[in-house]
Structures are given as structure tokens and as C-alpha cells.
Short mmCIF file of C-alpha atoms in Angstrom, two decimals:
data_model
loop_
_atom_site.label_atom_id
_atom_site.label_comp_id
_atom_site.label_asym_id
_atom_site.label_seq_id
_atom_site.Cartn_x
_atom_site.Cartn_y
_atom_site.Cartn_z
CA MET A 1 -0.24 0.21 0.01
CA ASN A 2 1.39 3.96 -1.11
CA TYR A 3 0.86 4.97 2.34
CA SER A 4 2.75 8.45 0.48
CA ILE A 5 -0.84 9.45 -1.24
CA PHE A 6 -2.63 10.29 2.30
CA PRO A 7 -0.48 13.76 3.08
CA ASP A 8 -1.73 15.20 -0.45
CA GLN A 9 -5.39 13.89 0.28
CA TRP A 10 -5.22 15.44 3.49
CA LYS A 11 -4.11 18.63 2.83
CA THR A 12 -6.60 19.13 0.16
CA PHE A 13 -9.17 17.87 2.44
CA LEU A 14 -8.02 20.45 5.28
CA ASN A 15 -8.07 23.10 2.30
CA GLU A 16 -11.38 22.32 1.53
CA ALA A 17 -12.58 22.76 4.85
CA GLY A 18 -10.78 25.92 5.46
CA ALA A 19 -11.91 27.36 2.03
CA ILE A 20 -15.36 26.26 3.41
CA SER A 21 -15.33 27.60 6.88
CA ARG A 22 -14.16 31.26 5.24
CA PHE A 23 -16.82 31.10 2.77
CA THR A 24 -19.52 30.49 5.61
CA GLY A 25 -17.68 32.90 7.39
CA ARG A 26 -18.35 35.66 4.63
CA PHE A 27 -21.83 34.67 4.66
CA PHE A 28 -22.26 35.44 8.66
CA LYS A 29 -20.16 38.92 8.13
CA ILE A 30 -22.83 39.92 5.22
CA GLY A 31 -25.40 38.56 5.32
CA PHE A 32 -27.01 40.21 7.67
CA LYS A 33 -25.75 43.52 6.94
CA PRO A 34 -28.61 45.95 4.84
CA PRO A 35 -29.50 46.50 1.81
CA TYR A 36 -31.48 43.05 1.91
CA GLU A 37 -32.54 41.44 -0.91
CA PHE A 38 -35.98 40.56 -0.21
CA ARG A 39 -37.22 39.78 -3.48
CA GLU A 40 -34.90 37.89 -4.30
CA LEU A 41 -34.97 35.64 -0.88
CA LEU A 42 -38.60 35.14 -1.66
CA LYS A 43 -38.18 34.11 -5.51
CA GLN A 44 -35.70 31.49 -4.20
CA CYS A 45 -38.14 30.21 -1.01
CA PHE A 46 -40.40 29.87 -3.29
CA TYR A 47 -38.26 27.22 -5.47
CA ILE A 48 -36.56 25.49 -3.16
CA GLY A 49 -39.85 25.07 -1.00
CA TYR A 50 -42.87 25.06 -2.96
CA LYS A 51 -41.44 23.43 -5.90
CA SER A 52 -39.80 21.00 -4.10
CA LEU A 53 -43.30 19.85 -2.25
CA GLY A 54 -44.36 17.32 -4.93
CA LEU A 55 -41.15 15.47 -4.62
CA VAL A 56 -40.57 15.46 -0.83
CA GLY A 57 -44.89 14.62 -0.41
CA ILE A 58 -44.55 11.84 -2.93
CA THR A 59 -41.15 9.96 -0.91
CA ALA A 60 -42.77 10.98 2.47
CA PHE A 61 -45.35 8.82 1.67
CA ILE A 62 -43.98 5.74 0.37
CA MET A 63 -41.15 5.99 3.51
CA GLY A 64 -44.14 5.80 6.06
CA LEU A 65 -46.35 3.26 3.55
CA VAL A 66 -43.12 0.60 3.51
CA ILE A 67 -41.77 1.38 7.25
CA THR A 68 -45.28 0.85 8.65
CA ILE A 69 -45.55 -1.91 6.07
CA GLN A 70 -42.00 -3.83 7.37
CA SER A 71 -42.53 -2.62 10.64
CA ARG A 72 -45.75 -4.77 11.12
CA PRO A 73 -44.30 -8.84 10.92
CA THR A 74 -41.97 -8.24 13.84
CA LEU A 75 -44.59 -6.23 16.04
CA VAL A 76 -47.25 -9.27 15.14
CA GLU A 77 -44.33 -11.71 16.66
CA PHE A 78 -44.32 -10.02 19.88
CA GLY A 79 -48.12 -9.69 20.39
CA ALA A 80 -47.54 -6.19 19.82
CA GLU A 81 -50.06 -4.90 17.07
CA ALA A 82 -51.98 -2.48 18.53
CA TRP A 83 -48.44 -0.58 19.23
CA LEU A 84 -47.82 0.26 15.18
CA PRO A 85 -48.57 3.74 14.89
CA LYS A 86 -46.55 4.64 18.35
CA MET A 87 -44.14 2.74 16.92
CA VAL A 88 -44.26 4.09 13.16
CA SER A 89 -45.32 7.74 14.12
CA VAL A 90 -41.82 7.85 16.13
CA SER A 91 -39.59 6.55 13.90
CA LEU A 92 -41.02 8.81 11.39
CA VAL A 93 -41.20 12.44 12.88
CA ARG A 94 -38.08 11.70 14.80
CA GLU A 95 -35.26 10.20 12.22
CA ILE A 96 -36.76 9.37 9.31
CA ALA A 97 -38.63 11.93 7.69
CA PRO A 98 -36.50 15.03 8.55
CA VAL A 99 -33.47 12.85 7.38
CA ILE A 100 -35.04 11.74 3.92
CA THR A 101 -36.58 15.31 3.09
CA ALA A 102 -32.74 16.55 4.03
CA LEU A 103 -31.48 14.26 1.67
CA ILE A 104 -34.16 14.26 -1.03
CA CYS A 105 -33.50 18.31 -0.72
CA ALA A 106 -29.45 17.60 -0.90
CA GLY A 107 -30.35 16.13 -4.72
CA LYS A 108 -32.39 18.60 -5.51
CA ILE A 109 -31.54 21.85 -4.53
CA GLY A 110 -28.06 21.03 -3.38
CA SER A 111 -27.14 19.97 -7.33
CA SER A 112 -29.61 22.94 -8.78
CA ILE A 113 -27.59 25.50 -6.43
CA GLY A 114 -24.68 24.23 -7.61
CA ALA A 115 -25.13 23.88 -11.23
CA GLU A 116 -26.96 27.26 -11.32
CA LEU A 117 -24.01 29.24 -10.01
CA GLY A 118 -21.34 26.87 -11.43
CA SER A 119 -22.34 28.22 -15.12
CA MET A 120 -23.03 31.43 -13.76
CA LYS A 121 -19.49 31.62 -12.99
CA VAL A 122 -18.16 30.05 -16.19
CA THR A 123 -19.92 32.05 -18.07
CA GLU A 124 -19.34 35.34 -16.30
CA GLN A 125 -22.81 36.37 -14.94
CA ILE A 126 -21.20 36.18 -11.58
CA ASP A 127 -18.88 39.41 -12.92
CA ALA A 128 -21.45 40.93 -14.56
CA MET A 129 -23.42 41.13 -11.52
CA GLU A 130 -20.36 42.47 -10.03
CA VAL A 131 -19.53 45.22 -12.17
CA SER A 132 -23.56 46.14 -12.51
CA GLY A 133 -22.87 47.20 -8.77
CA THR A 134 -24.58 44.66 -6.91
CA ASN A 135 -22.43 42.29 -4.91
CA PRO A 136 -23.15 38.89 -6.22
CA PHE A 137 -22.48 37.18 -2.55
CA LYS A 138 -25.20 38.72 -0.93
CA TYR A 139 -27.65 38.00 -3.86
CA LEU A 140 -26.83 34.84 -5.16
CA VAL A 141 -25.63 33.74 -1.88
CA VAL A 142 -26.68 34.77 0.92
CA THR A 143 -30.20 34.23 -0.66
CA ARG A 144 -29.61 30.98 -1.43
CA VAL A 145 -28.54 29.34 1.78
CA MET A 146 -31.54 31.65 4.11
CA ALA A 147 -34.15 30.10 1.57
CA ALA A 148 -32.49 26.81 1.88
CA THR A 149 -32.59 27.38 5.88
CA LEU A 150 -35.94 28.70 6.31
CA MET A 151 -37.91 26.21 3.50
CA VAL A 152 -36.03 22.65 4.82
CA PRO A 153 -37.50 22.69 7.78
CA VAL A 154 -41.21 23.44 6.91
CA LEU A 155 -40.56 20.48 4.00
CA ALA A 156 -39.73 18.45 6.56
CA VAL A 157 -43.06 18.87 8.63
CA PHE A 158 -44.61 18.49 5.37
CA ALA A 159 -43.02 15.08 5.58
CA ASP A 160 -43.55 14.40 9.16
CA ALA A 161 -47.41 14.96 8.37
CA VAL A 162 -47.41 13.03 4.71
CA SER A 163 -44.71 9.87 5.74
CA LEU A 164 -47.81 9.46 8.65
CA TYR A 165 -50.84 9.66 6.45
CA GLY A 166 -48.68 6.74 4.58
CA GLY A 167 -48.07 5.19 7.88
CA PHE A 168 -52.56 5.07 8.06
CA LEU A 169 -52.52 3.20 4.80
CA GLY A 170 -49.76 1.12 5.39
CA ALA A 171 -51.03 0.04 8.88
CA ASN A 172 -54.79 -0.72 6.88
CA ILE A 173 -53.17 -2.57 3.85
CA ARG A 174 -53.12 -5.80 6.16
CA GLY A 175 -55.10 -4.76 9.21
CA VAL A 176 -57.82 -2.99 10.28
CA VAL A 177 -56.58 0.23 12.49
CA SER A 178 -59.44 3.15 12.32
CA TRP A 179 -58.71 6.78 11.40
CA ASP A 180 -59.76 8.08 14.64
CA LEU A 181 -57.99 5.18 16.30
CA TYR A 182 -54.71 5.72 14.79
CA TRP A 183 -54.19 9.39 14.94
CA ASN A 184 -55.40 9.10 18.94
CA GLN A 185 -52.26 7.06 18.82
CA VAL A 186 -50.08 9.12 16.91
CA PHE A 187 -50.64 11.88 18.54
CA GLN A 188 -50.96 10.28 22.14
CA THR A 189 -47.09 8.73 21.90
CA LEU A 190 -45.43 12.09 20.52
CA VAL A 191 -44.48 14.99 22.29
CA TYR A 192 -42.65 18.18 22.04
CA SER A 193 -39.15 16.49 22.54
CA ASP A 194 -39.93 14.63 19.44
CA ILE A 195 -40.93 16.98 17.73
CA LEU A 196 -39.10 20.24 18.55
CA PRO A 197 -35.15 18.69 18.22
CA SER A 198 -35.80 16.81 14.96
CA VAL A 199 -37.41 20.19 13.33
CA PHE A 200 -34.50 22.49 15.04
CA LYS A 201 -31.96 19.87 13.41
CA THR A 202 -33.30 20.63 9.87
CA TYR A 203 -32.26 24.35 10.10
CA PHE A 204 -29.06 22.88 10.31
CA PHE A 205 -29.68 20.54 7.35
CA GLY A 206 -30.99 23.05 5.43
CA PHE A 207 -28.34 25.56 6.10
CA ALA A 208 -25.49 22.61 5.43
CA ILE A 209 -27.53 22.15 1.88
CA GLY A 210 -27.37 25.83 1.29
CA ILE A 211 -23.91 26.88 1.99
CA ILE A 212 -22.30 23.34 0.62
CA GLY A 213 -24.81 24.17 -3.17
CA CYS A 214 -23.33 27.85 -2.89
CA TYR A 215 -19.96 27.35 -2.28
CA LYS A 216 -19.36 24.51 -5.12
CA GLY A 217 -21.31 26.56 -7.13
CA TYR A 218 -19.34 29.78 -6.60
CA ASN A 219 -16.66 28.55 -6.92
CA SER A 220 -16.61 26.57 -9.99
CA GLN A 221 -14.05 26.40 -12.49
CA LYS A 222 -12.79 24.64 -15.71
CA GLY A 223 -15.76 25.49 -17.67
CA THR A 224 -19.27 23.16 -18.27
CA GLU A 225 -16.70 20.26 -17.17
CA GLY A 226 -16.53 22.28 -13.65
CA VAL A 227 -19.93 23.12 -13.50
CA GLY A 228 -21.11 19.18 -13.45
CA GLN A 229 -18.14 18.76 -11.21
CA SER A 230 -19.76 21.99 -8.69
CA ALA A 231 -23.39 20.21 -8.74
CA ASN A 232 -21.76 16.94 -8.12
CA SER A 233 -20.17 17.14 -5.30
CA ALA A 234 -22.43 19.87 -3.55
CA VAL A 235 -24.58 16.82 -3.74
CA VAL A 236 -22.17 14.33 -2.23
CA ILE A 237 -20.78 16.79 0.12
CA SER A 238 -24.01 17.88 1.90
CA SER A 239 -25.25 14.02 1.67
CA LEU A 240 -22.53 13.32 3.58
CA LEU A 241 -22.96 16.62 6.61
CA VAL A 242 -26.75 15.98 6.74
CA PHE A 243 -25.48 12.68 8.29
CA ILE A 244 -23.06 14.03 10.38
CA ILE A 245 -25.60 16.87 11.51
CA ASP A 246 -27.57 13.90 12.74
CA LEU A 247 -25.10 12.30 14.76
CA ILE A 248 -23.98 15.47 16.36
CA ALA A 249 -27.87 16.55 16.64
CA VAL A 250 -28.57 13.02 18.63
CA GLN A 251 -25.32 13.03 20.76
CA VAL A 252 -26.96 16.71 21.84
CA ILE A 253 -30.40 15.85 22.49
CA ASP A 254 -29.04 13.06 24.60
CA LEU A 255 -26.83 15.12 26.71
CA LEU A 256 -30.31 18.01 27.27
CA ASN A 257 -32.29 15.30 28.44
CA PHE A 258 -34.59 15.62 25.11
CA THR A 259 -35.72 12.14 24.68
CA MET B 1 -24.79 54.76 -38.97
CA VAL B 2 -21.40 56.14 -38.81
CA SER B 3 -19.47 55.65 -41.53
CA GLU B 4 -15.99 54.57 -41.29
CA ALA B 5 -14.75 57.36 -43.77
CA ASP B 6 -16.29 60.05 -41.24
CA HIS B 7 -14.61 58.23 -38.76
CA LYS B 8 -11.22 58.83 -39.43
CA ALA B 9 -11.57 62.08 -40.60
CA ASN B 10 -13.32 63.02 -37.33
CA ASP B 11 -10.58 61.80 -35.39
CA GLU B 12 -8.71 64.83 -34.81
CA THR B 13 -11.61 66.89 -33.61
CA GLU B 14 -13.19 64.01 -31.42
CA THR B 15 -9.71 63.07 -29.53
CA LYS B 16 -8.87 65.21 -26.79
CA ASN B 17 -5.82 64.81 -24.91
CA ILE B 18 -7.53 64.43 -21.66
CA PRO B 19 -6.57 61.21 -20.41
CA VAL B 20 -9.70 59.43 -18.30
CA ILE B 21 -7.60 56.56 -17.82
CA GLU B 22 -4.61 56.27 -16.81
CA ILE B 23 -2.58 52.86 -16.33
CA ARG B 24 1.42 52.80 -14.68
CA ASN B 25 3.44 50.09 -14.07
CA LEU B 26 0.88 48.05 -14.00
CA ASN B 27 1.71 44.47 -12.88
CA LYS B 28 -0.19 41.19 -12.58
CA SER B 29 1.10 37.34 -12.03
CA PHE B 30 -0.38 33.99 -11.94
CA GLY B 31 1.88 32.12 -10.30
CA ASP B 32 5.37 32.11 -11.94
CA ASN B 33 3.32 33.54 -15.09
CA HIS B 34 4.13 37.14 -15.71
CA VAL B 35 0.88 38.46 -17.31
CA LEU B 36 1.60 42.08 -17.21
CA ARG B 37 4.97 43.78 -16.83
CA ASN B 38 5.09 47.54 -15.86
CA PHE B 39 2.46 48.03 -18.23
CA ASN B 40 1.83 51.53 -19.12
CA ALA B 41 -1.39 53.19 -21.21
CA ASP B 42 -3.45 56.35 -21.25
CA LEU B 43 -7.28 56.42 -22.47
CA TYR B 44 -8.14 60.02 -23.81
CA LYS B 45 -11.38 61.51 -24.07
CA GLY B 46 -13.79 60.39 -26.79
CA GLU B 47 -11.24 57.92 -28.06
CA ASN B 48 -11.43 54.34 -28.80
CA LEU B 49 -8.04 52.14 -27.97
CA VAL B 50 -7.93 49.34 -29.08
CA VAL B 51 -5.67 46.51 -27.16
CA VAL B 52 -4.09 43.83 -29.61
CA GLY B 53 -2.33 41.00 -28.63
CA LYS B 54 -2.03 36.71 -28.57
CA SER B 55 -4.02 34.64 -26.49
CA GLY B 56 -3.13 34.51 -22.97
CA SER B 57 -1.03 37.71 -23.07
CA GLY B 58 -2.81 39.53 -20.49
CA LYS B 59 -5.42 41.94 -22.24
CA SER B 60 -8.89 40.58 -21.06
CA VAL B 61 -6.88 40.98 -17.54
CA LEU B 62 -5.80 44.32 -17.90
CA ILE B 63 -9.55 45.15 -18.23
CA LYS B 64 -10.84 43.32 -15.47
CA CYS B 65 -8.09 45.07 -13.21
CA ILE B 66 -9.21 48.71 -14.65
CA ILE B 67 -12.69 47.71 -13.60
CA GLY B 68 -11.80 46.21 -10.13
CA LEU B 69 -12.35 42.85 -10.99
CA MET B 70 -9.05 41.70 -10.66
CA LYS B 71 -6.37 43.38 -7.98
CA PRO B 72 -3.05 44.10 -10.00
CA ASP B 73 0.05 43.02 -7.94
CA SER B 74 1.22 46.73 -7.98
CA GLY B 75 0.86 49.85 -10.02
CA THR B 76 -1.85 52.35 -10.33
CA ILE B 77 -5.06 53.03 -12.70
CA HIS B 78 -6.63 56.32 -12.19
CA MET B 79 -10.45 56.69 -13.52
CA TYR B 80 -12.42 60.24 -12.52
CA GLY B 81 -9.93 60.69 -10.36
CA LYS B 82 -9.36 57.65 -7.90
CA ASN B 83 -6.72 54.56 -8.02
CA ILE B 84 -8.59 51.58 -8.66
CA PRO B 85 -6.57 48.93 -7.08
CA ASP B 86 -6.94 51.47 -3.24
CA LEU B 87 -10.99 51.67 -3.76
CA ASP B 88 -13.26 49.83 -1.31
CA GLU B 89 -16.31 47.90 -2.78
CA THR B 90 -19.03 51.16 -1.97
CA GLU B 91 -16.29 53.58 -4.46
CA LEU B 92 -15.96 50.61 -6.38
CA ASP B 93 -19.39 50.77 -7.79
CA THR B 94 -19.57 54.62 -7.97
CA ILE B 95 -16.77 54.02 -10.49
CA ARG B 96 -18.67 51.58 -12.14
CA GLU B 97 -22.23 53.03 -12.29
CA LYS B 98 -20.40 55.55 -14.76
CA THR B 99 -18.13 52.56 -16.48
CA GLY B 100 -20.10 50.12 -19.02
CA PHE B 101 -18.28 46.50 -19.06
CA LEU B 102 -19.40 44.12 -22.21
CA PHE B 103 -18.05 40.88 -21.48
CA GLN B 104 -16.69 38.41 -24.16
CA SER B 105 -19.10 35.88 -23.28
CA ASN B 106 -22.19 38.27 -23.30
CA ALA B 107 -22.87 37.35 -19.55
CA LEU B 108 -26.29 38.00 -19.86
CA TYR B 109 -28.62 36.49 -16.88
CA ASP B 110 -30.01 33.09 -18.50
CA SER B 111 -33.05 33.25 -15.51
CA MET B 112 -33.90 36.54 -16.44
CA THR B 113 -36.48 38.03 -19.80
CA VAL B 114 -34.00 40.92 -22.06
CA ARG B 115 -36.34 43.34 -19.89
CA GLU B 116 -34.92 42.31 -16.45
CA ASN B 117 -31.82 41.94 -17.82
CA LEU B 118 -31.69 45.76 -18.47
CA GLU B 119 -33.66 46.45 -15.94
CA PHE B 120 -31.04 45.11 -13.47
CA SER B 121 -28.52 47.25 -12.57
CA LEU B 122 -30.54 50.06 -13.46
CA ARG B 123 -32.72 49.68 -10.52
CA ARG B 124 -29.61 49.09 -8.36
CA HIS B 125 -28.11 52.57 -9.58
CA GLN B 126 -30.76 54.70 -9.80
CA LEU B 127 -34.70 54.95 -10.33
CA LYS B 128 -35.66 52.58 -7.46
CA ALA B 129 -39.42 52.75 -7.65
CA GLU B 130 -40.05 55.01 -11.05
CA THR B 131 -41.18 51.97 -13.28
CA GLU B 132 -42.59 54.05 -16.00
CA LYS B 133 -38.93 55.99 -16.21
CA VAL B 134 -37.07 52.79 -15.90
CA ASN B 135 -39.71 50.80 -18.90
CA GLU B 136 -38.78 54.40 -20.89
CA LEU B 137 -34.88 54.04 -20.39
CA VAL B 138 -34.82 49.84 -21.33
CA MET B 139 -36.83 50.69 -24.70
CA GLU B 140 -34.78 53.22 -25.46
CA ALA B 141 -31.56 51.64 -25.25
CA LEU B 142 -33.42 48.19 -27.13
CA THR B 143 -34.54 50.70 -29.62
CA ASN B 144 -30.81 51.67 -29.88
CA VAL B 145 -29.33 48.34 -31.16
CA GLY B 146 -31.94 47.76 -32.88
CA LEU B 147 -33.83 45.13 -30.77
CA ALA B 148 -37.03 46.33 -29.41
CA GLU B 149 -39.28 43.42 -30.33
CA THR B 150 -36.97 41.09 -28.16
CA VAL B 151 -38.15 42.99 -24.74
CA ASP B 152 -39.52 39.81 -23.41
CA MET B 153 -37.64 37.11 -24.94
CA MET B 154 -35.27 34.99 -23.03
CA PRO B 155 -31.67 35.34 -23.84
CA ALA B 156 -31.83 31.44 -24.81
CA GLU B 157 -33.99 32.63 -27.44
CA LEU B 158 -31.76 34.62 -29.00
CA SER B 159 -28.64 34.61 -31.54
CA GLY B 160 -24.93 35.24 -30.73
CA GLY B 161 -25.53 38.80 -32.54
CA MET B 162 -28.41 39.69 -30.99
CA LYS B 163 -27.32 38.52 -27.24
CA LYS B 164 -24.14 40.79 -28.14
CA ARG B 165 -26.44 43.75 -28.78
CA ILE B 166 -28.69 43.19 -25.47
CA ALA B 167 -25.37 42.89 -23.87
CA LEU B 168 -24.38 46.23 -25.29
CA ALA B 169 -28.01 47.44 -24.48
CA ARG B 170 -27.42 46.28 -20.92
CA THR B 171 -23.94 48.26 -20.75
CA LEU B 172 -25.40 51.68 -22.42
CA ILE B 173 -28.74 51.84 -20.26
CA LEU B 174 -26.63 53.43 -17.38
CA LYS B 175 -25.17 56.22 -19.82
CA PRO B 176 -21.48 55.43 -19.20
CA HIS B 177 -18.70 57.67 -19.29
CA ILE B 178 -16.00 54.77 -20.07
CA ILE B 179 -16.80 51.53 -21.51
CA LEU B 180 -14.43 48.64 -21.45
CA TYR B 181 -15.02 45.93 -24.16
CA ASP B 182 -13.67 42.57 -23.74
CA GLU B 183 -13.00 40.89 -27.66
CA PRO B 184 -17.08 41.71 -28.86
CA THR B 185 -16.75 40.68 -32.30
CA THR B 186 -15.35 37.02 -31.04
CA GLY B 187 -17.71 34.04 -32.21
CA LEU B 188 -19.63 36.14 -34.45
CA ASP B 189 -19.83 36.37 -38.20
CA PRO B 190 -17.52 38.36 -40.11
CA ILE B 191 -21.01 40.36 -41.59
CA THR B 192 -22.36 39.98 -37.34
CA GLY B 193 -18.79 41.25 -36.55
CA LYS B 194 -18.59 44.11 -38.57
CA GLU B 195 -21.71 44.87 -37.33
CA ILE B 196 -21.40 45.32 -34.30
CA SER B 197 -18.25 47.39 -34.80
CA SER B 198 -20.00 49.93 -36.62
CA LEU B 199 -22.77 49.76 -33.65
CA MET B 200 -19.30 50.46 -31.45
CA LEU B 201 -18.31 53.58 -33.43
CA GLU B 202 -21.98 54.80 -33.54
CA VAL B 203 -22.21 54.63 -29.67
CA GLN B 204 -19.03 56.60 -28.90
CA LYS B 205 -20.37 59.02 -31.33
CA LYS B 206 -23.76 59.60 -30.02
CA TYR B 207 -22.96 59.55 -26.52
CA LYS B 208 -19.13 60.66 -26.38
CA THR B 209 -17.88 57.51 -24.77
CA SER B 210 -14.58 56.76 -24.21
CA SER B 211 -13.38 53.40 -24.73
CA ILE B 212 -10.97 50.38 -24.50
CA ILE B 213 -10.87 47.66 -26.66
CA ILE B 214 -10.21 44.05 -26.67
CA SER B 215 -9.95 42.42 -30.21
CA HIS B 216 -8.16 40.53 -32.46
CA ASP B 217 -10.47 40.99 -34.74
CA MET B 218 -8.78 43.34 -37.99
CA ASN B 219 -12.50 44.40 -39.60
CA CYS B 220 -13.09 45.47 -35.79
CA ILE B 221 -9.68 47.01 -34.87
CA LYS B 222 -9.71 49.33 -38.36
CA ILE B 223 -13.74 50.12 -37.85
CA THR B 224 -13.37 51.54 -34.24
CA SER B 225 -10.05 52.20 -33.33
CA ASN B 226 -8.37 55.95 -32.77
CA ARG B 227 -5.35 54.21 -31.34
CA VAL B 228 -4.13 50.71 -31.20
CA VAL B 229 -1.28 49.21 -28.34
CA LEU B 230 -0.14 46.31 -28.85
CA LEU B 231 0.46 44.24 -25.95
CA ILE B 232 3.38 41.36 -25.64
CA ASP B 233 4.73 39.92 -23.06
CA GLY B 234 2.82 42.00 -20.68
CA ARG B 235 4.62 45.00 -22.35
CA CYS B 236 2.92 47.81 -24.39
CA TYR B 237 5.00 47.04 -27.24
CA ALA B 238 4.17 49.27 -30.38
CA GLU B 239 1.22 51.98 -30.08
CA GLY B 240 -0.01 54.23 -32.77
CA THR B 241 -3.13 54.41 -35.23
CA TYR B 242 -3.88 51.16 -37.06
CA GLU B 243 -2.93 52.63 -40.55
CA LYS B 244 0.79 53.49 -38.75
CA LEU B 245 0.82 50.12 -37.73
CA LYS B 246 -0.67 48.60 -40.23
CA LYS B 247 2.53 49.93 -42.29
CA SER B 248 5.64 48.89 -39.84
CA ASN B 249 8.64 47.14 -40.63
CA ASP B 250 8.80 45.51 -37.21
CA VAL B 251 8.60 41.92 -37.65
CA LYS B 252 6.72 41.15 -34.41
CA VAL B 253 4.30 44.35 -35.42
CA ASN B 254 3.70 42.56 -38.87
CA LEU B 255 2.83 39.13 -37.58
CA PHE B 256 -0.16 40.87 -36.19
CA PHE B 257 -1.36 43.64 -38.76
CA GLU B 258 -0.77 41.71 -42.30
#
């Protein structure tokens, strides 16, 4: 095994991590100073939030349905079939719906931001914006990162609701659970400490997706090939960050006795 | 349309010896690649100065330093009485409001219509709420480049020549005193290239602009230039009118002007 390759890989990793940190620092430095780009922020909220509803909804519905169908045989084995709504609701709301939503958003939003800003960079549109007296970082990056940070939690709450509905249908495929009984059990089981931390962590998911997509696109190089690479690496890095943030969030929630 | 003959005849009266841009000892390098080496040049009021040079000789870097998109390693660029490398973003914005920049790739915003492309910089600098005035200026700029009918089209629906004209309209909408053109006819067929060159000349006459034009296109240089600077190895190698350089006996100059 050739160990000499490791130092260069580490160097690249550390350089990239440093550059992303500086980019994030720049976001906090200028992101909250006027003038604010409200119009562009609303436009991005529409693109990131509203236009992702369909995809997130379908995925969440299928996840709810599948998790319920898959969990049923095990619970039946232990004679705990009546616990199905409780178990499904906790696993969907606490973990599955937020993470699946974040991964869908990493794929859809991360790649679209990376490709859009990347193509703007290589076709000199970002330079043109700067020449026209607009701060491109504020207009393009701050608005997209804020929109992703605000919209991913909304999408996650939407995914919670749709996946629970999918769970209801899943519970009725092999058995019979009335609408009232299902939702009574769901709401008796779920408490604020299930919902709030899971929603709270989605703000971090959204921020990570937005900042990585923007960083990759904004620093795109090597023409059209670079645009593809930006979109691709935006998805890979932001998906990985979603899991890392999730792992940290679980530890923090556990430490704070939220569970 | 101003004819080439009229343009040349008016050279002396139009070009006054008041420098609007003074570049002194400009240096810029990327690693070991020294792109600009003690480059010196002046742009005089009302003139079109064409910068010619091989690909990669630093022509685009030069105008990007002038507009503040790149910082030179050393040297000064005085424009409107200020040294560009010393300015902060706010001061640069004030300079940019009076300076147009036509990008080689046109750099039209893909996600915006032609109208929105033209309104973008206008709304940033002036007339924040006066919609009627903005519309009037947009239509005036488009009419000047002969493309009023494209106002609601997307850039993807336009031909290369049309995109170049729209980019020029976007540059003109703020009525700049100085325009920087980065290879304005590259990628265009000879006829469209000639039309764009004539349009640039018309702009110079109509708006009394001073321009730096980066070009390899001999037709464009012949039509638009009052003065030509030949950039070799990051330095100003030769300078003069198109006719003077074309008649030069210098081998390196001849390579460009033959």
C-alpha cells in the first residue's frame, strides 16, 4: 500500500474545509447587513420550498407506507400489533422524515444551486453582476442559503404529516385501524421533545445544503466540466454533512435529556 | 450609422488629449506567469483605444484590473481621479456606475428576460421605484441597438449577434462615460462582427464615450480604433493608429497586422 498518497489527500481535505469555513464566515459577516434582497429571497423560497413539495410529499408518503408495512410482521411476532402507530410515528417524526427530506433536498436543491451558480460563474454572469453594482455574494449566496435554511424545516414538517398519513394507509393494508384510533395513538405518543429537536436539526440540514451548494457553484472552475463537478460534489458533500449533523444532533439531544 | 471615413476624418477633433484612464507600471502575475509587466497606457477622452495581443497575453486581465474585478500586484490605474486598486467595494460601485463593461461571453443573466437583464443594473443604481421611467430607458436602450421587439424574450432564444447587442444595450442603459469591451466580435460571423463594430462606433459618436476595446479582429480594429496598443509579453510593445501600425516594418507588429 502506498501511504505517501495520504498527506496530499489530507492537505486537499483541510484546504477544502478551510475554504468552506471562510465562505461560511463571509456569509455571517455580510448576510445580515443591509441592503437586504427580500425579493430574491422570496423567489428562492418559492423555488426551494414550493417546488420541492411534490417530490418530498411522494417520498415521505412511500416511506411512511413502507416503514409501517415492514414493521408490522415483527410487532405481530411479539403480539404488539397495537403499538404499530406509536412505533411508526416516533421513528418517522424523530428520524426518518427529517433525514429523508434533507437527503432529497441535498439532491434536488444542492445540485440545482451548484449547477446554477457554477454556470453563472463560468459564463461571467457573476462578474457582470459585480460590475453592475450588485454584491453577487449577497444576491446569490445569502438569499439561497437563507431560503434553504428556512424551507427545509417546512418541508420536513410537511414530510412528517404526509409520512404519518402513509403510515395510516400502511396499517390498513394488512389490518384494520380506524382513522380516529390511528391519530389518537399518534398524538398520544408524540410529545414536544419528539417534534422540536427533530425540526430544529433540519435548520442545520438546510443551512449545510445551501452553503455547500453555493460554495461549490460559486467557486466552480474549468468551464462546463467544472459545472458538472460542482453539482455532483455539492450533492455528495451536503448528503454526507446531513448524516454528520444528524449524528451530532442525536448526541446533543441525548445529552440535554430531550429523549 | 456613422461611416468609417467619417470616423477617421473626425479623429482629430474627437480625441482630446485629456486622459480619462491613466495606467502606470501595472504588474499582474498568476504564480510564475507574469501576465502584465510594468504596463503603461492612457485612454484619452472620446477615443477608442484598441488593445491587441496574442491569446493569454493579459488583455482581459488588464480590463478586469481596470474595472476592479481583479487586483493588480502593483501599479496604479487612475480613473475619475481615483486609483482603482485602492478603492473599497462602495467606491468601486460608484466608478462602475459610470463605466460599462461588455463581456466576451455577453454574460446575460440566463434566468431573466431581456427586460429584466436591462432593468437589473438600472434599478441598483438609479430610479429605484419609477417603473415608467425604467421602462422608457429599457426601450430606448433596446431601440438604440435595433432590438426593441426582443424585450420579453429569454437570452436562450436569441442568436449570438442579438445577445451581443442586448449586452451592449445593458451596458449603455446607465449612459456610461467609459466602456470596456472584451473581445466584442469573437465568435460572430464577419458580417455580424462588422455590424457590432459599426454599432460600437455609433455609440462612441452618439454618447461621446471613451472606450478600451480588446480585440484580435482586424475588421473590428480597423473600424473602431482611434489608437491601437500592441501588448507583447505583458508590455506595451507598439502604439499608434491602425494605419501606422499596419505600415510598420517591425516583424512582431507585422505578424498581427498583415
